[in-house]
Coordinates of C-alpha atoms in Angstrom, one line a residue:
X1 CA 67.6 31.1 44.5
X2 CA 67.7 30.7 40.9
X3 CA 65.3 27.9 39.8
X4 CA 62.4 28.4 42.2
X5 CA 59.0 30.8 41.2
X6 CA 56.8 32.1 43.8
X7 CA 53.9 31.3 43.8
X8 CA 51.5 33.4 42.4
X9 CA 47.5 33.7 42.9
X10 CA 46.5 32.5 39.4
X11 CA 48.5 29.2 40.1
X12 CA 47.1 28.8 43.8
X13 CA 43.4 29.3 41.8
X14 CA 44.2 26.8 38.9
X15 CA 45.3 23.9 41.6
X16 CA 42.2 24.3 43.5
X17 CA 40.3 24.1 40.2
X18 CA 42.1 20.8 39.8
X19 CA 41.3 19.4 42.7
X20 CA 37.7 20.6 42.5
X21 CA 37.7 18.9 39.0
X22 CA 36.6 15.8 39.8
X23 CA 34.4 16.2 42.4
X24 CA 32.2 18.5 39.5
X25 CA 32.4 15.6 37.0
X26 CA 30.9 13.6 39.7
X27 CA 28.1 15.8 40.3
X28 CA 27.7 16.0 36.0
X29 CA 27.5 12.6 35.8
X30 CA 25.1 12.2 38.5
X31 CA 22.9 15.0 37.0
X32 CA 23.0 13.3 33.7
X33 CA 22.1 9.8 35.2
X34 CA 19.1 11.7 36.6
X35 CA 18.5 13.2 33.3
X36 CA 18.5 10.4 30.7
X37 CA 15.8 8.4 32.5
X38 CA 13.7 11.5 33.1
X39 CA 14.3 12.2 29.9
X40 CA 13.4 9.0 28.1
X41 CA 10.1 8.7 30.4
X42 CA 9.3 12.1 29.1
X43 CA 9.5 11.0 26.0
X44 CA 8.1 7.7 26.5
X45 CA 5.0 9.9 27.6
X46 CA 4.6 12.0 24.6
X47 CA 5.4 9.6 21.6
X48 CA 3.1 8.8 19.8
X49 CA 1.7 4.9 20.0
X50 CA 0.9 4.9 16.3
X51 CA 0.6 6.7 13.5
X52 CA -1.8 6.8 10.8
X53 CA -0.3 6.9 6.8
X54 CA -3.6 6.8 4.8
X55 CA -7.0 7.8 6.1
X56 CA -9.5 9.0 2.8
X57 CA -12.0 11.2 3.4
X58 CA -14.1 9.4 1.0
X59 CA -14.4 5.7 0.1
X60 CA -15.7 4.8 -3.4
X61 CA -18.2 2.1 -3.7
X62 CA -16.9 -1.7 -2.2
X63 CA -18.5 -4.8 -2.8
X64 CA -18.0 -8.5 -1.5
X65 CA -14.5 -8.7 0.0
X66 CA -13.4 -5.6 -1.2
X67 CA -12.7 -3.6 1.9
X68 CA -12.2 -0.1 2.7
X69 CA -8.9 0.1 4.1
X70 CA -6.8 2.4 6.1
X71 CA -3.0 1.5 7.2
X72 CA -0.4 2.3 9.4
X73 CA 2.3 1.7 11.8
X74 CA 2.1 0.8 15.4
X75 CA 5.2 1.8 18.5
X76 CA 7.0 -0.8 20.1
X77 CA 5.4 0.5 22.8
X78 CA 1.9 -0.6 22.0
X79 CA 0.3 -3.4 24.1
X80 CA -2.8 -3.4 22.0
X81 CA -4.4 -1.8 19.1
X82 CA -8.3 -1.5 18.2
X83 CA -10.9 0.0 15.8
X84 CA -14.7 0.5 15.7
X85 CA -16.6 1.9 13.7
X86 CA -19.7 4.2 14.4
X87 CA -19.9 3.3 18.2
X88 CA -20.1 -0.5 17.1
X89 CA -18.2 -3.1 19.2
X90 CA -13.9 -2.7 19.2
X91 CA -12.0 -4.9 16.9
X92 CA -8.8 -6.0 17.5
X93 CA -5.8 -5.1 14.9
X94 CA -3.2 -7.7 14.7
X95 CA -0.2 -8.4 12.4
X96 CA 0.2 -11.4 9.9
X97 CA 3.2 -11.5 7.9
X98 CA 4.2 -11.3 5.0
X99 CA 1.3 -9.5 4.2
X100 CA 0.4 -7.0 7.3
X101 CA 3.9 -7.5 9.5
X102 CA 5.0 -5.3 12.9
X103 CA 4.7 -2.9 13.4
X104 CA 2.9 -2.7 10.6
X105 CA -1.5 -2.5 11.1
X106 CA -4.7 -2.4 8.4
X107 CA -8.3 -1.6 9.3
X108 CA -10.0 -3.6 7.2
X109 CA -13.7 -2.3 7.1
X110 CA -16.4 -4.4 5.2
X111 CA -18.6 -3.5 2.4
X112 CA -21.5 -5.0 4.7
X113 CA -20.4 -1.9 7.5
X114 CA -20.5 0.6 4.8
X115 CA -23.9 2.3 4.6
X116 CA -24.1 5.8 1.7
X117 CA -23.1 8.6 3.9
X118 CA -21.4 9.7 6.9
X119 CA -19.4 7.7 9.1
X120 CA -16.8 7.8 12.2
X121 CA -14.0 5.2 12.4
X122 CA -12.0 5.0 15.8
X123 CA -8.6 3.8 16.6
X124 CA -7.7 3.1 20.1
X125 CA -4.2 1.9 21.3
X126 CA -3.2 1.0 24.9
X127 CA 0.3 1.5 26.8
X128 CA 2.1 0.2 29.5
X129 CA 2.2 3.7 32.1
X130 CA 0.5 5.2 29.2
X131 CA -3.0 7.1 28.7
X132 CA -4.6 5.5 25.8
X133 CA -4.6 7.3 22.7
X134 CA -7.7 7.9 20.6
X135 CA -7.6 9.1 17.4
X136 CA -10.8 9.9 15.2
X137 CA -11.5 9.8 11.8
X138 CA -14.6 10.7 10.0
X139 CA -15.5 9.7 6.2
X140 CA -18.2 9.6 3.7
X141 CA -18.9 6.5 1.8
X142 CA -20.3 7.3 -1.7
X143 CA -21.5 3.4 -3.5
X144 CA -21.8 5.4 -6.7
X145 CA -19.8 3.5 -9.3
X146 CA -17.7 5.4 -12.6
X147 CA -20.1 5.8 -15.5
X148 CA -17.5 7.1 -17.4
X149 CA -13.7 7.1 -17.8
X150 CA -11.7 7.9 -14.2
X151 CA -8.3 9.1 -14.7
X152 CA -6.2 9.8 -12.0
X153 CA -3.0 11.6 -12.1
X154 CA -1.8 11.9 -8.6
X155 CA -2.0 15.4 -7.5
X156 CA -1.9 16.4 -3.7
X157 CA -5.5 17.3 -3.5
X158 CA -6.4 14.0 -4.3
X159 CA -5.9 11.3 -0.9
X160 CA -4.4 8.2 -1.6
X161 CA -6.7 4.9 -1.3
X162 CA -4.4 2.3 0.1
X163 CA -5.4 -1.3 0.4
X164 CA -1.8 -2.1 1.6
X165 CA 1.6 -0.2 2.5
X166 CA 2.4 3.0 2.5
X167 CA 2.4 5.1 -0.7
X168 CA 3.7 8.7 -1.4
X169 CA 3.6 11.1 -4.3
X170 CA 6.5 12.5 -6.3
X171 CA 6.9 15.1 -8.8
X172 CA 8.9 14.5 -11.6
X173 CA 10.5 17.2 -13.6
X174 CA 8.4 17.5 -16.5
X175 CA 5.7 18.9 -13.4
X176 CA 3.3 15.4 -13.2
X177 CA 3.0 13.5 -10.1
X178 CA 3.4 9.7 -9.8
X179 CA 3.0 7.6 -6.6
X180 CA 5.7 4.9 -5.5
X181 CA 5.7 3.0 -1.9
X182 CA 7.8 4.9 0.2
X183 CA 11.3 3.2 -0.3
X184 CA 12.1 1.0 2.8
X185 CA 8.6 0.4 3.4
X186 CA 7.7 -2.0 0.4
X187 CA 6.4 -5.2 0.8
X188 CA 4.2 -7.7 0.3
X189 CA 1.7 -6.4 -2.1
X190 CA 1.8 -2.9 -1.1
X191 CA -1.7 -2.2 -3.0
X192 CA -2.8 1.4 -4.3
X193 CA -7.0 1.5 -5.1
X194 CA -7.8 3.5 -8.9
X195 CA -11.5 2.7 -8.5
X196 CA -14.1 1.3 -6.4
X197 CA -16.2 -1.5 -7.4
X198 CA -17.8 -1.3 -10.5
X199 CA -19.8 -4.1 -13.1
X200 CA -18.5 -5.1 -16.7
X201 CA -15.9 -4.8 -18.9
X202 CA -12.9 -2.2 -18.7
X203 CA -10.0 -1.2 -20.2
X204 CA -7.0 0.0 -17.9
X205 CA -4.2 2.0 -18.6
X206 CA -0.7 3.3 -16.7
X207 CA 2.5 4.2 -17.3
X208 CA 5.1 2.5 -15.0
X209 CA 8.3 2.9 -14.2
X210 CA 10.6 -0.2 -12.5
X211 CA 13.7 0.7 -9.9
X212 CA 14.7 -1.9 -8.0
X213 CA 13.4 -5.2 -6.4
X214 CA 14.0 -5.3 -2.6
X215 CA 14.5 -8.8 -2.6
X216 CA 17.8 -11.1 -3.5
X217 CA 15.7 -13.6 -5.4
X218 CA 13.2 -13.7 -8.4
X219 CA 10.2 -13.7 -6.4
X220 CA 9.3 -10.1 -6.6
X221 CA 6.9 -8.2 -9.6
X222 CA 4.5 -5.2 -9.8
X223 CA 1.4 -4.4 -11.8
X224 CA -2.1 -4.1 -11.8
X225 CA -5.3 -5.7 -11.0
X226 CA -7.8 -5.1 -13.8
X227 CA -10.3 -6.9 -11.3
X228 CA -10.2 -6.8 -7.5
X229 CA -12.6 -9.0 -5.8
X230 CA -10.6 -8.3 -2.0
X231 CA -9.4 -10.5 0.6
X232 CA -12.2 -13.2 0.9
X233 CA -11.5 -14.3 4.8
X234 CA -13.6 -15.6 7.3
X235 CA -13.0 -14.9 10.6
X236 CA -9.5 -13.7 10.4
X237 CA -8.0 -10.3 10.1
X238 CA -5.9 -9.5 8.1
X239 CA -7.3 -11.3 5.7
X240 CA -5.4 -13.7 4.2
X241 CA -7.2 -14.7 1.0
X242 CA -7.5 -12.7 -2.5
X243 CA -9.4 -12.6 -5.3
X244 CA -8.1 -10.9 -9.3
X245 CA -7.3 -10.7 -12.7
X246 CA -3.9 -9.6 -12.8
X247 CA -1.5 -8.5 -15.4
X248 CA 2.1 -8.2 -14.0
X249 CA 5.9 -9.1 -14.2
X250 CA 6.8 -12.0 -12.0
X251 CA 10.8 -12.0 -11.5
X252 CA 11.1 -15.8 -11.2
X253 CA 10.0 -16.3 -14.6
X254 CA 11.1 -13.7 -15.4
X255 CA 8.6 -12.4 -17.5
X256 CA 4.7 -11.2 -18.2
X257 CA 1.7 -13.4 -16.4
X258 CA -2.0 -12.9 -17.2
X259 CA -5.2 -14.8 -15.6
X260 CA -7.4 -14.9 -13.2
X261 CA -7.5 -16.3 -9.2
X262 CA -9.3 -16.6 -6.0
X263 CA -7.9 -18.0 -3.0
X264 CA -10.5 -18.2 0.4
X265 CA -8.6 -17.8 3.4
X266 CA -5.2 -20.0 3.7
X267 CA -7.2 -23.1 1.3
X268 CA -5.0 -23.7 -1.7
X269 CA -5.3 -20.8 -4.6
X270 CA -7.7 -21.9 -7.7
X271 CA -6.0 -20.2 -10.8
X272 CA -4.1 -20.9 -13.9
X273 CA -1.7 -18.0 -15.5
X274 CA -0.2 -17.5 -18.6
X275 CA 3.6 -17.0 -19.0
X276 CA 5.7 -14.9 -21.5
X277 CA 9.6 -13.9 -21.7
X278 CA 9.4 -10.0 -21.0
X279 CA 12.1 -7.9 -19.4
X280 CA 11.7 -4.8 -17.6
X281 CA 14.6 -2.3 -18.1
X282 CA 15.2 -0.3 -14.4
X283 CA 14.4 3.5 -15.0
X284 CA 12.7 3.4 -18.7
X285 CA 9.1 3.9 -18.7
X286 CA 6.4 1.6 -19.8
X287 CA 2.8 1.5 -20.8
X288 CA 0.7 -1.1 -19.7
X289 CA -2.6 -1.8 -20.9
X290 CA -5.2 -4.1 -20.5
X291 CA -9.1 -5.1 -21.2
X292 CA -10.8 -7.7 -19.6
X293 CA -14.7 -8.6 -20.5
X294 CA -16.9 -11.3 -20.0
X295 CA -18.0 -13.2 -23.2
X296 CA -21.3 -14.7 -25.0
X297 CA -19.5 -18.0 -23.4
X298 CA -19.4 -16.5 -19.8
X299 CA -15.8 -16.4 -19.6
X300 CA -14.1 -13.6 -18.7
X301 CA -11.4 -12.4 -21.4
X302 CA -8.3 -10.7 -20.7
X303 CA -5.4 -9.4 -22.7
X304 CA -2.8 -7.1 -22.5
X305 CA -0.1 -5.2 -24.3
X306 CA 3.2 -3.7 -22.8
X307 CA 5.8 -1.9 -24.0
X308 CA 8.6 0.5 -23.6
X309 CA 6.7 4.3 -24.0
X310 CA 9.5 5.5 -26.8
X311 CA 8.7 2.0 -28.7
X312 CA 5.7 1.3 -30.6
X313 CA 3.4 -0.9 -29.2
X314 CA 3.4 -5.0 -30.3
X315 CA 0.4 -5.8 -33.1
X316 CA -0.4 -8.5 -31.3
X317 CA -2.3 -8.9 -27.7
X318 CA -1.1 -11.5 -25.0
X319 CA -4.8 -12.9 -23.8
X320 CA -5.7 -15.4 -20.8
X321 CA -9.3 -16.7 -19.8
X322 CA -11.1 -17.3 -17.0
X323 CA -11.0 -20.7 -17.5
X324 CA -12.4 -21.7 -13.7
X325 CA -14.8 -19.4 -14.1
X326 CA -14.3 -17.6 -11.2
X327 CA -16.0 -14.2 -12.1
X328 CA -19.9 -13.5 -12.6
X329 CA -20.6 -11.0 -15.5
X330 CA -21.9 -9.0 -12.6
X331 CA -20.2 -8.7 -10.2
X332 CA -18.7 -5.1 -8.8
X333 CA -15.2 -5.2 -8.9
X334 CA -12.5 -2.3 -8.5
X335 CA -8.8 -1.8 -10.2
X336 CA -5.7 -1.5 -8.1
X337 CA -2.1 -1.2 -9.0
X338 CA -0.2 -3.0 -6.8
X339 CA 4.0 -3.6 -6.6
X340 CA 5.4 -6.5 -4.5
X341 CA 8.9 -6.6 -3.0
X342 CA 9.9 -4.2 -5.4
X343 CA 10.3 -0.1 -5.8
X344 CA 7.7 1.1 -9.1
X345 CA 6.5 4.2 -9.9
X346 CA 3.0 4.8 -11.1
X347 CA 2.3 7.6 -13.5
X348 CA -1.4 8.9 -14.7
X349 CA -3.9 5.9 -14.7
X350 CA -7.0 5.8 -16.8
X351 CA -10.2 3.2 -16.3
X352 CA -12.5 3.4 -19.1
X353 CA -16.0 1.2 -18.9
X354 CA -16.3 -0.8 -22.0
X355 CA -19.6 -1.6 -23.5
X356 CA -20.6 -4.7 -26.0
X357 CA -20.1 -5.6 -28.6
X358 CA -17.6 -7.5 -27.4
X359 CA -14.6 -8.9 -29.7
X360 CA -15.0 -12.0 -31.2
X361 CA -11.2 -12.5 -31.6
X362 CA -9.5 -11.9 -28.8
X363 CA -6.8 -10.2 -31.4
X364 CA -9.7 -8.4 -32.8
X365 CA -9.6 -4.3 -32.2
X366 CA -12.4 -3.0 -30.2
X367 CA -15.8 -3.1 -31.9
X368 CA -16.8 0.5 -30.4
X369 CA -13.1 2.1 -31.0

């Protein structure tokens, strides 16, 4: 009859295959059910329960509160997190924000624990269903300080010295390398070392180059510290306390603030800036420079000059005292840069030792050049 098809075997085959259909996409589904978890645990197993960003194999000299750090980033996974240092007794690692928040971690080793030579630092973190995992480090600790100008310019071969954060290198296409926190990762004074402690005057210099803040209010800035003094905690890690002279832009001014502070622990800072108008323009580069000596009077002196690198620089110096007198003449302190809530790029850096006579005017040029 005209209408009607027999039935042939490639339509007999492709109803069965419907019918079969569904019963296989049961049995995929089930498969994958049974996958997914297995899966995850696998991976669950094998991730890693933290991860170390900046480990030197050499710490330069530290003194008082100034602490040789190393930083990273815990997993979610993580039930607890440790460090101990040459076989000595395991210290727990804990986050405090805004300074050191999750998953955030800093091993904070004390000038006290660091003897000249060799030395084996250990980080131990502990899992739910997990085998702890161990990882070792081993570093030399060299308390020699600078007896002559330090200038470091960022290439690969030399490891980063992190207080705080997470700092990386880029090139930029005239071939030199400058360092910026990794974006997403700044913070709360993400801290990069130049020198270790050192006693008396210096002059620091960098070129600097300001992005973005990370932050929808004025409370953000970057800079340097022309003196680092550390944390000065007791009994409490991270440590919450610090201890400077700083020269740096301060977006709620906005503007330039020089001085000198200490604050122990969470007690109220003792410190007492000084202010001026000064805008940074986003991608233009900048020098900064600054001195800082103690004088006949025992004050420490600082003062600075900034400016746009294609501009000449100002005649004048903006200059701020250590009017608490805060600082001893000799005490070992180091330089850091440091950028808070806020993306900077660091170019070269040079620390030169200065030697007396010192200036009688704070205007004055340099006695010695």
């Amino acid at each position: 009859m005209r209408g009607l098809r027999r039935s042939s075997p490639g339509d007999e085959a492709n109803r069965e295959a419907r019918q079969m259909a569904p019963g296989r996409r049961l049995v995929a589904a089930g498969i994958l059910a049974l996958l997914v978890p297995a899966l995850l645990g696998l991976w669950h197993l094998r991730a890693p329960l933290f991860l170390v960003h900046h480990a030197p194999e050499i710490f330069e000299a530290r003194a008082g509160a100034f602490s040789a750090n190393i930083t990273g980033e815990r997993s979610w996974r993580t039930e607890a997190l440790s460090w101990r240092l040459d076989g000595g007794p395991p210290q727990p690692l804990a986050v405090w924000p805004p300074r050191v928040p999750w998953p955030q971690f800093v091993v904070e080793i004390p000038a006290t624990m660091l003897l000249p030579g060799d030395h084996v630092l250990v980080v131990e973190a502990t899992a739910p269903l997990r085998p702890r995992q161990i990882w070792e480090h081993r570093f030399r600790y060299d308390p020699r300080h600078p007896s002559g100008p330090v200038v470091r310019s960022w290439q690969p071969a030399e490891p980063l010295d992190v207080q705080d954060g997470h700092f990386q290198r880029i090139r930029r296409g005239d071939g030199s390398f400058w360092v910026r926190p990794v974006p997403g990762r700044e913070g709360w004074d993400r801290t990069l070392v130049v020198t270790g402690a050192f006693v008396g005057a210096r002059r620091v210099e960098t070129r600097l180059i300001f992005r973005y803040p990370t932050v929808d209010h004025g409370r953000f800035g970057f800079g340097m510290f022309p003196l680092w003094g550390g944390r000065p905690d007791v009994g409490h890690r991270p440590a919450r306390g610090w201890r400077f002279a700083i020269l740096w832009y301060w977006g709620d001014l906005p503007g330039l603030q020089l001085g000198f502070s200490e604050r122990v622990g969470d007690a109220p800072p003792v410190d007492g800036p000084r202010s001026w108008p000064f805008l940074f323009e986003p991608g233009r580069i900048y020098r900064l420079i600054a001195e800082v000596w103690p004088a006949a009077d025992g004050r420490w002196r600082l003062r600075a000059r900034v400016h746009p690198e294609d501009e000449p620089a100002s005649v004048g110096w903006f200059v701020a005292e250590d009017d608490n007198g805060l600082f001893a003449a000799d005490e070992p302190l180091g330089v850091p840069l440091f950028a808070h809530r806020s993306q900077v790029e660091f170019g070269e850096t040079r620390v030169t030792p200065l030697a007396p006579p010192w200036p009688a005017d704070p205007q004055a040029p340099w006695p010695n050049g």
